[in-house]
Coordinates of C-alpha atoms in Angstrom, one line a residue:
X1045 CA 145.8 88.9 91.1
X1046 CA 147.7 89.6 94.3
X1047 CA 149.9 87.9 96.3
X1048 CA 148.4 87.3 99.8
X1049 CA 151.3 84.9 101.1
X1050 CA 153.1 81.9 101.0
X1051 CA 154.6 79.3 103.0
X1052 CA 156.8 76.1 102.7
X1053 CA 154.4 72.9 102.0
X1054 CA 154.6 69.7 103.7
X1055 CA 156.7 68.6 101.0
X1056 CA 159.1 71.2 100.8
X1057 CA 156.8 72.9 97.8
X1058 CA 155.8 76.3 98.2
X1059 CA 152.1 76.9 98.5
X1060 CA 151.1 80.2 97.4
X1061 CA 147.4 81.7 98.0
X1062 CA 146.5 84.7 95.7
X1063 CA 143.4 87.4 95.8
X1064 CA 141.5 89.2 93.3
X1065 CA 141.3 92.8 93.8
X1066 CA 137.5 92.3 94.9
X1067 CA 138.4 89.2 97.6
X1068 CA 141.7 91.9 99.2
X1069 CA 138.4 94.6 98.8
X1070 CA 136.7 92.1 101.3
X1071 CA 139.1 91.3 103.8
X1072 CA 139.9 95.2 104.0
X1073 CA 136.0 96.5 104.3
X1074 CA 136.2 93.4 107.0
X1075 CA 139.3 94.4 108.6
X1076 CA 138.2 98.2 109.0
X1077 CA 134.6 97.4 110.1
X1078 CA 136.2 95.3 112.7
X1079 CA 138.4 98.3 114.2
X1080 CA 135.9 100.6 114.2
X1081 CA 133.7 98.1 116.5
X1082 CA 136.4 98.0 118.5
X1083 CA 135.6 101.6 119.5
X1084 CA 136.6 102.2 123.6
X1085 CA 132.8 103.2 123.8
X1086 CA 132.0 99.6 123.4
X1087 CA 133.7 97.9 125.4
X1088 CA 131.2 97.0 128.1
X1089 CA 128.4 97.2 125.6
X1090 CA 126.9 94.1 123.5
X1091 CA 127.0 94.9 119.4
X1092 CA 126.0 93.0 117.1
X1093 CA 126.4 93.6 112.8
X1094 CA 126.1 92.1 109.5
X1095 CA 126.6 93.5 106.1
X1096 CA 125.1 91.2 103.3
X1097 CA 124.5 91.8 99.6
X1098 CA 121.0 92.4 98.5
X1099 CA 121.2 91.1 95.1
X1100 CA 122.9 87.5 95.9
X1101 CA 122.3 87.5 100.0
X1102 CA 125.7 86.8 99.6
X1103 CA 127.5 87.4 103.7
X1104 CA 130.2 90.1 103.6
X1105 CA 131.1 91.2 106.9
X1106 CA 129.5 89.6 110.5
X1107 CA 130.1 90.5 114.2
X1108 CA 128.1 88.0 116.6
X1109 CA 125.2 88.5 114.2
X1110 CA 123.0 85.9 116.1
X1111 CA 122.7 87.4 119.0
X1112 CA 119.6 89.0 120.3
X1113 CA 119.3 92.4 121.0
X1114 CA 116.8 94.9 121.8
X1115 CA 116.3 96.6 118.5
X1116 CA 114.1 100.0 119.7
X1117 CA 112.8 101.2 116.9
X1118 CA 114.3 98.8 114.6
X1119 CA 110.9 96.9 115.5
X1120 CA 109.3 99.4 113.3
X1121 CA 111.2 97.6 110.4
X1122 CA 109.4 94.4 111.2
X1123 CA 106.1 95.8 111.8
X1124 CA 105.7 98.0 108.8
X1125 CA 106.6 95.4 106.5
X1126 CA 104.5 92.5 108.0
X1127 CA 101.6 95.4 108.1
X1128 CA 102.0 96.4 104.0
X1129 CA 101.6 92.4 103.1
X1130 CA 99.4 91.4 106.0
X1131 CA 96.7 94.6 105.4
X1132 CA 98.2 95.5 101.6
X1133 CA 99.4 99.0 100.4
X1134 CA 95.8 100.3 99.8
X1135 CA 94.1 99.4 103.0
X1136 CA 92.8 102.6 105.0
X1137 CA 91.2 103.0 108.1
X1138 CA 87.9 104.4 108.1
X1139 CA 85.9 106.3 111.0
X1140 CA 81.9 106.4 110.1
X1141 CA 79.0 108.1 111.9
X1142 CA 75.8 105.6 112.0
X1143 CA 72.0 105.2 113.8
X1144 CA 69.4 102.3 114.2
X1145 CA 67.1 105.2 113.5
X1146 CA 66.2 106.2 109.9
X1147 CA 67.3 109.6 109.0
X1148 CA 65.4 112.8 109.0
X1149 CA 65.5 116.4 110.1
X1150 CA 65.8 114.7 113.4
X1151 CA 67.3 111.6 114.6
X1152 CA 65.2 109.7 117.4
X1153 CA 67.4 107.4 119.3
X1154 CA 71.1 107.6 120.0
X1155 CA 74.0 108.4 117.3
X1156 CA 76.6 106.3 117.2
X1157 CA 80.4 107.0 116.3
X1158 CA 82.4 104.1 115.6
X1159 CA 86.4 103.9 115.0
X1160 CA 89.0 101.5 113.7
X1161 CA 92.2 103.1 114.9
X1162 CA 92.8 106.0 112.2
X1163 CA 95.9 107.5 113.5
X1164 CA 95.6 110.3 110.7
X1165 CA 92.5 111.4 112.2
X1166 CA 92.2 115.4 113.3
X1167 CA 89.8 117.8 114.4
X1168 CA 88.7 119.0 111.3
X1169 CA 88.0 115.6 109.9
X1170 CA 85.6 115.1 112.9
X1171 CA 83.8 118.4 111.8
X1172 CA 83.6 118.0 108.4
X1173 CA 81.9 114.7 109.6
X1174 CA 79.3 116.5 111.2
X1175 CA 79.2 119.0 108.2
X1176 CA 78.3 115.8 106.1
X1177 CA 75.2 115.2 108.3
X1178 CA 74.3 119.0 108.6
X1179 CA 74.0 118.8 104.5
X1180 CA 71.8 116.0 105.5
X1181 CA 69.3 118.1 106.6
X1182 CA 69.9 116.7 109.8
X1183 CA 69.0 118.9 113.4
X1184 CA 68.9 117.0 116.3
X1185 CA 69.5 113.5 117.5
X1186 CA 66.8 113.1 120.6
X1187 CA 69.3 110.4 122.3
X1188 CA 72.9 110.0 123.4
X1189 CA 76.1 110.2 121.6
X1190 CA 77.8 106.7 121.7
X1191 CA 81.4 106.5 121.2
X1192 CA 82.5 103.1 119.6
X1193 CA 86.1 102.1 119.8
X1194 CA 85.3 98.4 120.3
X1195 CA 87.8 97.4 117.1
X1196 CA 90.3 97.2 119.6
X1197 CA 90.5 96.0 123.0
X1198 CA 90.6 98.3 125.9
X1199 CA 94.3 97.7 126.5
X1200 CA 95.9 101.2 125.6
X1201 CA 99.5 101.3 126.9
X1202 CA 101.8 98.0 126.1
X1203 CA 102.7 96.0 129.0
X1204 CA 106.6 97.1 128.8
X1205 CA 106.5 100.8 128.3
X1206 CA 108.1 103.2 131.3
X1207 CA 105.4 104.7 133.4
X1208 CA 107.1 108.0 133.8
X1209 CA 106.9 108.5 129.6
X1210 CA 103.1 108.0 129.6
X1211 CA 102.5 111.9 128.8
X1212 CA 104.7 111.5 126.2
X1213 CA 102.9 111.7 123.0
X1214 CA 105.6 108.8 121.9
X1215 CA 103.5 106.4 124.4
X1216 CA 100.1 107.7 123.6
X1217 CA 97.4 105.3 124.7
X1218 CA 96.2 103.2 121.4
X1219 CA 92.6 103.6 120.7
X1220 CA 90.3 102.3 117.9
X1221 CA 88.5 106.1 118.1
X1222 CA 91.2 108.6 118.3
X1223 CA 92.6 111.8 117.6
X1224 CA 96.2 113.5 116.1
X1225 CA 97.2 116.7 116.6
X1226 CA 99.5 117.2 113.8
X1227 CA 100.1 116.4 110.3
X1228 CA 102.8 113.8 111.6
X1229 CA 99.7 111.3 112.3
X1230 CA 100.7 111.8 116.3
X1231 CA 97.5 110.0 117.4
X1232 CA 96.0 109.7 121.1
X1233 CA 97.8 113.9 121.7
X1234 CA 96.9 117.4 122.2
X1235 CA 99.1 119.9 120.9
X1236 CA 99.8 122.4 123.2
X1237 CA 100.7 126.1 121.9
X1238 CA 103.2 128.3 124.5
X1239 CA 103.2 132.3 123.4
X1240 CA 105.0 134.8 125.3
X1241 CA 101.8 137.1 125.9
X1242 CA 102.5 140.8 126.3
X1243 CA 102.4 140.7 130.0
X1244 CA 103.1 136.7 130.9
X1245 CA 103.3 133.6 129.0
X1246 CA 100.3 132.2 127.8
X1247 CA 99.4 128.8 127.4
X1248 CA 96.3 127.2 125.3
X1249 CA 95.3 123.7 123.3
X1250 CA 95.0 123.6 119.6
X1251 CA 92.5 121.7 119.7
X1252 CA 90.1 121.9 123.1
X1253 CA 86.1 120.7 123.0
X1254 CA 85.8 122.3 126.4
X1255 CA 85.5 121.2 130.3
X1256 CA 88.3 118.2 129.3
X1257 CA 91.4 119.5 130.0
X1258 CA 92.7 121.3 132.9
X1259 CA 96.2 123.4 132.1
X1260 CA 98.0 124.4 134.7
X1261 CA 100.3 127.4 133.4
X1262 CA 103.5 127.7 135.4
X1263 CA 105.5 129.0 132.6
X1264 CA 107.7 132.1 133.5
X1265 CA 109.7 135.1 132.1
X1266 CA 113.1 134.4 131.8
X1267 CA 115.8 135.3 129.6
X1268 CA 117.4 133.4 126.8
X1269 CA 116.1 130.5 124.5
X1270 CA 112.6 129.4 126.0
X1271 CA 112.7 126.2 128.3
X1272 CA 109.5 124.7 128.1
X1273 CA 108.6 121.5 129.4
X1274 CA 105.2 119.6 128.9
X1275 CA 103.7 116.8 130.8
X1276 CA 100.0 115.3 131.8
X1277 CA 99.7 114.4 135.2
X1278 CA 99.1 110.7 135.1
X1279 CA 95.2 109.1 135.2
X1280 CA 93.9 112.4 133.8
X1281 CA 93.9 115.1 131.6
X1282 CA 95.8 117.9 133.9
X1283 CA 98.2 119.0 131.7
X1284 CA 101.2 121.0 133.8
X1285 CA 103.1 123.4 131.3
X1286 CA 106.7 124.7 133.9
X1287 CA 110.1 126.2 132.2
X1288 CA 110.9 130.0 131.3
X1289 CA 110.1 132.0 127.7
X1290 CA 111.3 135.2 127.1
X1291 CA 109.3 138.3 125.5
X1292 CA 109.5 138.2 122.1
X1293 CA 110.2 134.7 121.8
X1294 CA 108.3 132.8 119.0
X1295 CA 105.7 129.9 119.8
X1296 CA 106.8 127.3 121.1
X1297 CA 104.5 124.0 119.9
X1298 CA 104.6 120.7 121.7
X1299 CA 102.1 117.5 121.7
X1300 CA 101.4 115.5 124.7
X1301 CA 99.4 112.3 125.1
X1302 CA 96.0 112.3 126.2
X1303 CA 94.1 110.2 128.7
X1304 CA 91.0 108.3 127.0
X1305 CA 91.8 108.8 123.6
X1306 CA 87.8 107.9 122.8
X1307 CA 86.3 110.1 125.5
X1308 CA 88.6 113.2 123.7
X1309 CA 87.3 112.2 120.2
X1310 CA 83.7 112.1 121.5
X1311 CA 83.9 115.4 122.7
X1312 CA 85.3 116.9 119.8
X1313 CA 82.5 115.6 117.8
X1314 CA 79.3 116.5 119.6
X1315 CA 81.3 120.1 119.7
X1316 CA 81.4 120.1 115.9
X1317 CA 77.8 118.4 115.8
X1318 CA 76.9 121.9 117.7
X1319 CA 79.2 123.7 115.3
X1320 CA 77.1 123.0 112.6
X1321 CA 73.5 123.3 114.6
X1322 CA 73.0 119.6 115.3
X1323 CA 71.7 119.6 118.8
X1324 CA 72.2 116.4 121.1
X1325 CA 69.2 115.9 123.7
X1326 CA 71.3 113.0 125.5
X1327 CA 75.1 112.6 126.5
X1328 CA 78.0 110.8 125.7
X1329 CA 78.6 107.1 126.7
X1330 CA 80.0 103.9 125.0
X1331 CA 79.7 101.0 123.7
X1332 CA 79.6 99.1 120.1
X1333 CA 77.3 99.7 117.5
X1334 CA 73.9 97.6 117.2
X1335 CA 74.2 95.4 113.8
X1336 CA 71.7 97.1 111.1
X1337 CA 72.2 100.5 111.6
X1338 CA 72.5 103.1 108.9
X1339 CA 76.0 104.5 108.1
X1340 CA 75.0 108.5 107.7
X1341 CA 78.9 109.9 107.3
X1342 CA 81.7 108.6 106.9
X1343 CA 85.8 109.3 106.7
X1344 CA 88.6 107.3 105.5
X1345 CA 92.1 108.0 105.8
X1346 CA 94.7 108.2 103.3
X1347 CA 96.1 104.8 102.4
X1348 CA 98.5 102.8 104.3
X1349 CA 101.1 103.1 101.1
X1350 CA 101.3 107.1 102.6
X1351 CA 101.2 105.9 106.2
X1352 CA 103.9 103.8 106.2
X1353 CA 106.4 107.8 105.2
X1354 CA 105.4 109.6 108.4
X1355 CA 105.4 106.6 110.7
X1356 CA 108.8 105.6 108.9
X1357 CA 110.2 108.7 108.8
X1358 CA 109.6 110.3 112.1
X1359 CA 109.6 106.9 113.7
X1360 CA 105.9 107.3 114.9
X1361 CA 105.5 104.9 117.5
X1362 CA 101.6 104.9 117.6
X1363 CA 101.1 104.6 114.2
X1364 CA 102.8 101.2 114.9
X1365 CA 100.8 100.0 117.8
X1366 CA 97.9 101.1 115.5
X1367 CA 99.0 98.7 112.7
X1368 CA 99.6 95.5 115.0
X1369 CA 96.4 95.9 116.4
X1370 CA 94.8 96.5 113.2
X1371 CA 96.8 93.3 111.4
X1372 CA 95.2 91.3 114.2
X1373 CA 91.4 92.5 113.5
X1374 CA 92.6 91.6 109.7
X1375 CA 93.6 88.5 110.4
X1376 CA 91.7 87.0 113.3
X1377 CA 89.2 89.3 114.1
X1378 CA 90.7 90.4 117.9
X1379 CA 92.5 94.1 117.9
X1380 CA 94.9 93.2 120.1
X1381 CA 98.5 92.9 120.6
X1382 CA 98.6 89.7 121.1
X1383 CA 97.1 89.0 118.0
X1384 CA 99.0 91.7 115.7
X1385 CA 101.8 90.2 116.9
X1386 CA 100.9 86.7 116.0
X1387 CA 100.8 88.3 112.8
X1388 CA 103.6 89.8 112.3
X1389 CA 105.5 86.9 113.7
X1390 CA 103.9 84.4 110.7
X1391 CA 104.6 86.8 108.2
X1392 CA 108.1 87.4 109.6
X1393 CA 108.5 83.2 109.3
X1394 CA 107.2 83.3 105.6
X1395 CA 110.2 85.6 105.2
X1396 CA 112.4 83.2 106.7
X1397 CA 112.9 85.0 110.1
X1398 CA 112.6 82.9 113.1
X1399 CA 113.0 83.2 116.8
X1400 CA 112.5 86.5 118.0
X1401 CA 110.5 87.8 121.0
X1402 CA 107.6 90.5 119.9
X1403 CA 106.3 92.5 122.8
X1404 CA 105.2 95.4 120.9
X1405 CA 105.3 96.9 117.3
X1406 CA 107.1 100.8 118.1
X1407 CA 109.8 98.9 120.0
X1408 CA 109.2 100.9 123.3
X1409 CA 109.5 97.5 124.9
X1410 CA 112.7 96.9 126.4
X1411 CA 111.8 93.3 126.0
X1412 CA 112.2 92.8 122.1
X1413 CA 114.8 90.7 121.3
X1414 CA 116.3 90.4 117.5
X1415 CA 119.6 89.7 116.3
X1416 CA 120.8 91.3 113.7
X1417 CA 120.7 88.6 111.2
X1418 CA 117.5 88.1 111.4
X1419 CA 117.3 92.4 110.3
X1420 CA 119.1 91.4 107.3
X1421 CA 117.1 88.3 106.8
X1422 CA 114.2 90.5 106.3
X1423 CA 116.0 93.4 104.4
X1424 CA 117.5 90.9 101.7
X1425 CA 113.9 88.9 101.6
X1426 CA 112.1 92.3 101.2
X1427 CA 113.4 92.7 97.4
X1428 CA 111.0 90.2 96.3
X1429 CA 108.3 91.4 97.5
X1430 CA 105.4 93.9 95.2
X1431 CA 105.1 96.7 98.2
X1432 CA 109.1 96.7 98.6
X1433 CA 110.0 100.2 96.7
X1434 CA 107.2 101.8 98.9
X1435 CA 108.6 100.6 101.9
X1436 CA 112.0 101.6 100.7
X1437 CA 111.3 105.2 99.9
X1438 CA 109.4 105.5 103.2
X1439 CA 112.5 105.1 105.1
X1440 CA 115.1 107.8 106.2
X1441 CA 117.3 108.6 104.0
X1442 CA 120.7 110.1 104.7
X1443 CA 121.4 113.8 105.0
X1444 CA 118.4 115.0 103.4
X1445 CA 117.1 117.9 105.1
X1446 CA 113.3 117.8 104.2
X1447 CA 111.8 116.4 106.7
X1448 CA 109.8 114.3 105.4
X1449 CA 112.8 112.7 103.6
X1450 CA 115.7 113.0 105.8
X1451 CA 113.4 112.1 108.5
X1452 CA 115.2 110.6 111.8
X1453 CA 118.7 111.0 109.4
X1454 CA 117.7 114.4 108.2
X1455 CA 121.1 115.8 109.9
X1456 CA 123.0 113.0 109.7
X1457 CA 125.5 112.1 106.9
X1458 CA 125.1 114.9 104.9
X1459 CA 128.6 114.9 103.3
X1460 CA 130.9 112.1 102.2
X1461 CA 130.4 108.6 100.8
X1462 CA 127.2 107.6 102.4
X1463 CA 125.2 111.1 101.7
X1464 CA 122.3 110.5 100.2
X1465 CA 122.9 106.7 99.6
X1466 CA 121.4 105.4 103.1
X1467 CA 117.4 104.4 103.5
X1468 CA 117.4 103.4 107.3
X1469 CA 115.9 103.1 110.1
X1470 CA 117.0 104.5 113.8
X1471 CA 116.6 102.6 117.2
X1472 CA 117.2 104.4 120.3
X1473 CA 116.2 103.7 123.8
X1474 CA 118.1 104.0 127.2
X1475 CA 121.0 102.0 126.9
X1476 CA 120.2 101.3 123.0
X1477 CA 121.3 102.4 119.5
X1478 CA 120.7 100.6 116.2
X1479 CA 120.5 101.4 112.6
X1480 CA 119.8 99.1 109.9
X1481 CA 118.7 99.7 106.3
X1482 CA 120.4 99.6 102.5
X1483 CA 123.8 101.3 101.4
X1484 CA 123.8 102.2 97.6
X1485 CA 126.8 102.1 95.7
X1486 CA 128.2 104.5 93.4
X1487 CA 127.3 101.2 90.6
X1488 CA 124.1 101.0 91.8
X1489 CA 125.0 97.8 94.1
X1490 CA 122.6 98.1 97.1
X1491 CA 123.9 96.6 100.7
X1492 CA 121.6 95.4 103.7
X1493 CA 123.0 96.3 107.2
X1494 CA 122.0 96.1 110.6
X1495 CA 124.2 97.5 113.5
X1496 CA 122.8 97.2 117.0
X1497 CA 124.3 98.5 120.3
X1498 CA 123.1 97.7 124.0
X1499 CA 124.2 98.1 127.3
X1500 CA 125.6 101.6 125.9
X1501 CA 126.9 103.6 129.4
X1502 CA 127.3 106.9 127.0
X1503 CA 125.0 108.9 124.4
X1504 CA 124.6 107.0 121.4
X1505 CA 127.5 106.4 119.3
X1506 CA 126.2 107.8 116.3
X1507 CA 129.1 109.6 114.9
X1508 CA 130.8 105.9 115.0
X1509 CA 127.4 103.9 113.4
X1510 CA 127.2 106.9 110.7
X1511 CA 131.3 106.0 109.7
X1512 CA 130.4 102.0 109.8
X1513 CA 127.9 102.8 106.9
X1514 CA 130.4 105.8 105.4
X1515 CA 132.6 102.9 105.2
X1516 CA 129.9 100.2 103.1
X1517 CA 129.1 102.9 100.9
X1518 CA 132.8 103.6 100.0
X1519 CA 133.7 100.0 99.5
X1520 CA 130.6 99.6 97.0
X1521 CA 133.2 99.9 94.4
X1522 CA 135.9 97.6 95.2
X1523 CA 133.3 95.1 96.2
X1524 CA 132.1 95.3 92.3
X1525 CA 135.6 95.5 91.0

């Protein structure tokens, strides 16, 4: 025991109050947490914290934990979790090729290509698509190619988001029929591939059907590491590449959204239907699929239980509109956000979370508001539940430098306490910077945290989060003694 003080009673007795080593453990995680949120930084900012025990829920350190925030991509927390119970770990998207017409060496009527959102979708899934009906024996299709993204609605950027980061393949429109350019499942983008050249920079698309882009190549010599930026003019598909590259210099790769996400897929299809010496009489149009007809190919993707790492991970924004849209189809029949959302918001209540706004499922919106208690709430409540451990290993986890493990805290924490010990997520927007996940102990005790800045006038503070959880995960021990 220790003494923590005394004083003279009422009485004239002495009254003396003692702590265990783990209660003077407390009060000193408490006491340090509290100075370093003190930090000059944030002094005109609003923060909010909480540190609670995973194991009992038990409440361990608190800083005007009830206020609401905007969380940025702390919303992917919410969203991911309400999307592995809502849709389960196995569910998969699945993108299928289909005709009223009976199939033969040729199809007479129109061919129909119908989506539900696949955001792990590429190129060469869309070709080995039209491979499957080539090996069908299949020629030519005497009517139009129909392009069916009617599982969602037609509302493809969320009410909220900046216009000036539409090109941004972080705001990529959401579509039921889309396309990614990479392996990190960055649906509704082009990739876009900047070489030196031997005489001038040269610019191209990794993955171009033809006639739908325009690239405008103002990309210079210069001297130096290469500058390059990327944007798409808004309302089309002009893509304007600027900045300087020097000779020699390696390739530089960069995505960017694209406009019409179900136009683009289209076109990359009937370009691998004539890959593989289907001819199309007709043209491309859209609308949904007539009940009865024939599914002739078909892809799925791989299951949400694998998603959940990239979108996770590299904090993949459409992925997440992708899986509100797709929880409200699951659940109600509508792709929409407003339905998703609806979702997410009554799985959020089965988990005891209440009272927060939902304007979107990345967090782009600057209008989500969550405190972090409620965070916690869900990170304590998680433990229960069957798809927990996958969502657990899917987040970032400190200092790890693969990628695909590390993710968004890949170069952060690498040494000391809280190396390797950290699954969380990131949140940063103008103005914004949150992380909240699990501490592990050096006993095994795991900690649920959420710390979330706003009104931030400097560059996030992350050198001061990454010492808040240093902290947790060195006081795992005296917490335990």
């Amino acid at each position: 025991m220790v003494v923590l003080a005394s004083v003279a009673g009422a009485a004239g007795t002495t009254a003396v109050w003692q702590l265990t080593e783990k209660e003077t453990g407390q009060a000193r995680l408490h006491a340090q947490l509290g100075t370093l949120l003190h930090d000059p930084r944030l002094k005109v900012a609003h923060v909010g914290a909480e540190v609670r025990d995973v194991r009992t829920g038990k409440l361990l350190f608190t800083k005007d934990a009830g206020k609401a925030l905007v969380p940025g991509s702390n919303q992917k927390l919410l969203t991911t979790a309400a999307a592995l119970d809502v849709l389960g770990s196995d569910y998969r998207f699945s993108t299928r090729v289909l005709a009223t017409a009976r199939p033969g060496r040729r199809i007479k009527g129109d061919l129909y290509l119908q989506g539900t959102g696949d955001p792990s979708i590429r190129q060469s899934d869309y070709d080995a698509l039209a491979g499957q009906l080539a090996s069908a024996g299949i020629r030519e299709i005497t009517g139009n190619l129909v392009a069916d993204d009617t599982w969602f609605d037609d509302q493809r950027l969320g009410s909220d988001w900046l216009v000036g980061d539409e090109s941004s393949y972080e705001q990529a429109q959401i579509s039921a029929l889309t396309v990614s350019s990479d392996s990190d499942h960055d649906a509704g983008s082009v990739m876009v591939e900047v070489d030196p050249g031997r005489r001038h920079p040269e610019v191209r698309l990794a993955a171009d059907p033809g006639n739908f882009f325009t690239v405008v190549n103002r990309v210079v010599r210069g001297q130096g590491p290469s500058d390059i930026v990327v944007r798409r003019e808004r309302g089309g598909n002009t893509i304007v590449v600027t900045g300087t590259m020097a000779a020699g210099a390696p390739q530089l790769r960069k995505p960017v959204s694209v406009w019409d996400p179900t136009a683009y897929a289209a076109a990359l299809f009937r370009k691998a239907l004539t890959g593989h010496g289907i001819r199309l009489d007709g043209s491309i149009t859209r609308r949904a699929t007539p009940p009865g007809a024939h599914r002739l190919a078909s892809h799925e993707s791989p299951p949400l239980s694998s998603l959940v790492v990239p979108l996770l991970k590299r904090s993949n924004s459409t992925m997440a509109e992708t899986l509100v849209k797709a929880m409200g189809e699951q659940v109600s029949h509508q792709g929409t956000w407003p339905a998703g959302l609806a979702a997410v918001s009554k799985f959020l209540t089965g988990m005891g979370v209440n009272g927060l706004r939902l304007r979107d499922g990345s967090g782009l919106s600057s209008l989500n508001a969550v405190s972090p208690r409620q965070i916690t709430s869900l990170l304590v409540s998680a433990g229960s539940k069957p798809w927990f451990r996958t969502w657990y290993d899917a987040l970032p986890v400190s200092g790890n430098p693969d990628r695909m493990m590390g993710g968004t805290l890949a170069d952060r924490m690498r040494s000391g306490p809280a190396a390797g010990r950290v699954h969380a997520k990131t949140g940063t927007l103008t103005g914004v910077s949150c992380l909240s996940g699990y501490v592990t102990g050096s006993r095994g005790r795991h900690l649920a945290f959420a710390l979330m800045i706003n009104g931030l006038l400097t560059e996030p503070p992350t050198a001061l989060e990454d010492a808040f959880v240093g902290r947790l995960a060195a006081s795992t021990a005296e917490l335990e003694s």
